[in-house]
Short mmCIF file of C-alpha atoms in Angstrom, two decimals:
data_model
loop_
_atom_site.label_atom_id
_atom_site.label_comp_id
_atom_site.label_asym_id
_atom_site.label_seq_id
_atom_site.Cartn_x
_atom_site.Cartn_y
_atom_site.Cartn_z
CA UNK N 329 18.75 14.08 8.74
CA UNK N 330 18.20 10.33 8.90
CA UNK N 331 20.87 8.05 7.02
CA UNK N 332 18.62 5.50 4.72
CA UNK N 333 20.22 2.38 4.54
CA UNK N 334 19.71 0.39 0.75
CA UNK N 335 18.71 -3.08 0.73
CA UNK N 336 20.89 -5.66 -0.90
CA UNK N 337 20.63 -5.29 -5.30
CA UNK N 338 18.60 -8.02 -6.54
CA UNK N 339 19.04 -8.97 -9.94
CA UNK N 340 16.53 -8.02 -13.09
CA UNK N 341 15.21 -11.58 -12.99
CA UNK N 342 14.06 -11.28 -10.04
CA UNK N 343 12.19 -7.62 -10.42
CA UNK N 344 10.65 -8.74 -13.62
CA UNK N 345 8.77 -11.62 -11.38
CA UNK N 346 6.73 -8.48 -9.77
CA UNK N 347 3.35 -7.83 -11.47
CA UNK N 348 3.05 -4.34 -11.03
CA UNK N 349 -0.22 -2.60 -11.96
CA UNK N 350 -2.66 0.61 -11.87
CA UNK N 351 -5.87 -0.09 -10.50
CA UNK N 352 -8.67 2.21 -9.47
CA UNK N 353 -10.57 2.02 -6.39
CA UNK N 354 -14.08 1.49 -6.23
CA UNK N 355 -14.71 1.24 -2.47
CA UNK N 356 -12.98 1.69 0.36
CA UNK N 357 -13.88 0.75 4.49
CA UNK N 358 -12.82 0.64 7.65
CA UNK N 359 -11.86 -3.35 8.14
CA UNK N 360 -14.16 -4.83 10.72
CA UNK N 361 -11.70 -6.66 12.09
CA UNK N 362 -8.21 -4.77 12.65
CA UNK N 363 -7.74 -1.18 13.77
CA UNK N 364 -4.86 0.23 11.38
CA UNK N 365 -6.32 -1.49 8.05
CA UNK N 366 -9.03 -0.51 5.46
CA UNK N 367 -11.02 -2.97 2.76
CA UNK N 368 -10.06 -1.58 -0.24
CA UNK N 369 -12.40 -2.91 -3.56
CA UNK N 370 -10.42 -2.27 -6.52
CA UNK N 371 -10.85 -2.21 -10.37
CA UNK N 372 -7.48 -4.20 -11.61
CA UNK N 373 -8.80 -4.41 -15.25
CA UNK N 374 -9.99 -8.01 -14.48
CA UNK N 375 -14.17 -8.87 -14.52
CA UNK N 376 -13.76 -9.98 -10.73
CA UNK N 377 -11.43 -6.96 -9.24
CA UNK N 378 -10.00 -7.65 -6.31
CA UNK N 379 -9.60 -6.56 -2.82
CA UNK N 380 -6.75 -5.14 -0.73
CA UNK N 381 -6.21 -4.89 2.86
CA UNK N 382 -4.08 -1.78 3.56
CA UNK N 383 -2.37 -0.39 6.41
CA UNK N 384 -2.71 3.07 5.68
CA UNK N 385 -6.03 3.61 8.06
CA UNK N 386 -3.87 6.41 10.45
CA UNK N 387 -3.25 8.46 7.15
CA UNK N 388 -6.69 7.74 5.04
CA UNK N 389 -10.31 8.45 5.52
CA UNK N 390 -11.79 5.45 3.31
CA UNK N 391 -13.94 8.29 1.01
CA UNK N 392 -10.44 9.91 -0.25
CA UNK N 393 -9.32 6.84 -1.87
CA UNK N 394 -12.31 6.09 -3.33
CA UNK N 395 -11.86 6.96 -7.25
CA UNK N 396 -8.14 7.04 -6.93
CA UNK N 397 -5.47 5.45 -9.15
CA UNK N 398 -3.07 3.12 -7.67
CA UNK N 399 -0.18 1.23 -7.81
CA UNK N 400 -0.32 -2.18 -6.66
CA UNK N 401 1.19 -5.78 -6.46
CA UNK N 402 -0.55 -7.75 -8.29
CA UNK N 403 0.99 -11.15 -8.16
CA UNK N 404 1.23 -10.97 -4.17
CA UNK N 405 0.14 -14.79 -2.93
CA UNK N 406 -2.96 -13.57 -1.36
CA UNK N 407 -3.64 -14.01 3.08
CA UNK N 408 -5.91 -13.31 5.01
CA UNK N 409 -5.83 -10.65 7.30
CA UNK N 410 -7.85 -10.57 10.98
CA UNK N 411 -10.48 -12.38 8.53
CA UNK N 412 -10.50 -10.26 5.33
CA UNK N 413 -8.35 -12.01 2.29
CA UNK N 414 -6.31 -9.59 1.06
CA UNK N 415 -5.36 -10.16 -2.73
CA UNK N 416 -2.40 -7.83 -3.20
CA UNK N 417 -0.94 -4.98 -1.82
CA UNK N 418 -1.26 -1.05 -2.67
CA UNK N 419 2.60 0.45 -2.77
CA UNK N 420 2.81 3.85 -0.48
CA UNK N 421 5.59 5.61 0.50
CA UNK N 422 6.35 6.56 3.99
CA UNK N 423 9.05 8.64 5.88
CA UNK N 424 10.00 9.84 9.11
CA UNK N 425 9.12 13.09 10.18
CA UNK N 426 11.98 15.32 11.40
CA UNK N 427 10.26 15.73 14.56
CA UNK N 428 10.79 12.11 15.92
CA UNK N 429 13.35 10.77 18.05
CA UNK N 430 13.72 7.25 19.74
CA UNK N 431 11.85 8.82 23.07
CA UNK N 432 8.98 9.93 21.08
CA UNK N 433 8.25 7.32 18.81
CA UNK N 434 4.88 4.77 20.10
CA UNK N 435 4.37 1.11 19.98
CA UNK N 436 7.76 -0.43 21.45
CA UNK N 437 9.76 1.81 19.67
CA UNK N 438 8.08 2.04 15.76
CA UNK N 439 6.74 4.86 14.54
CA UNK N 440 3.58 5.91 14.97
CA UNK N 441 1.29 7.72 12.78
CA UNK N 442 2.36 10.83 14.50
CA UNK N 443 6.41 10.08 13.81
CA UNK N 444 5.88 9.53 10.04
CA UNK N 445 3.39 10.34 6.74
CA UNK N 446 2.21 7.52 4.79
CA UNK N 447 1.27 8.54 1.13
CA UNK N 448 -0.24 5.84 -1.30
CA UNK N 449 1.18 5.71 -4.47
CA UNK N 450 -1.25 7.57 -7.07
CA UNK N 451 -0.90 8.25 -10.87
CA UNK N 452 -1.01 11.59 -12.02
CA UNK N 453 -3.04 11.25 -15.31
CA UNK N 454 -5.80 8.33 -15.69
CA UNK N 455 -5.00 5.72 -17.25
CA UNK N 456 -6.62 2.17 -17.70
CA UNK N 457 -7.20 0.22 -15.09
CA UNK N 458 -4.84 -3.19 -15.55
CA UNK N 459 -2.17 -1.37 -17.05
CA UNK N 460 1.44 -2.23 -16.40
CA UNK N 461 4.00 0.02 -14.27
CA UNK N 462 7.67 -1.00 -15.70
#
């Protein structure tokens, strides 16, 4: 069993500065540009929506996340990624699997979507797209 280490406590003024929110998705693709992301459309609850770049491409085809409830950053400062502005980020959880070891792991030593499972963050009853996650 691996040993997770904690990062340092940050204080409630500091977590209260994250705009977490549910937001649905509407479309999802394979980005054009980068080989691990997708172009996620979402429904945030705004008129505009917004889209998300997310590295969960190993773990997704784009068709299961379409109509899916999410959890995402909202107040992220948005980038752009390989050419694609990304306007947030979708939270997922990931761990290693048991299986892995420093000889088999890919890319330089990270794990690889064959090391570890990456599972977006979904809620479990609909609720309104916009809403807050405290």
């Amino acid at each position: 069993m691996s040993t997770i280490e904690p990062l340092p406590n940050i204080d409630f003024e500091l977590f209260s500065k994250l705009d977490l929110r549910v937001a649905t998705v509407t479309a999802c693709e394979l980005h054009p540009n980068a080989d691990k992301l997708l172009k996620v459309t979402l429904d945030d609850g705004t008129p505009e929506g917004r889209q998300v770049c997310a590295g969960v491409k190993a773990w997704y085809e784009p068709a299961a996340l379409v109509g899916k409830q999410v959890v995402i950053v909202a107040n992220l400062e948005p980038r752009k990624l390989r050419g694609e502005i990304s306007q947030g980020m979708i939270l997922a959880a990931s761990d290693l699997k048991e299986i892995a070891t420093p000889d088999e792991t890919t890319d330089g030593g990270k794990p690889g979507p064959d090391e570890r499972n990456v599972v977006v963050m979904t809620i479990d009853q609909p609720v309104k797209p916009g809403s807050r996650v405290s």
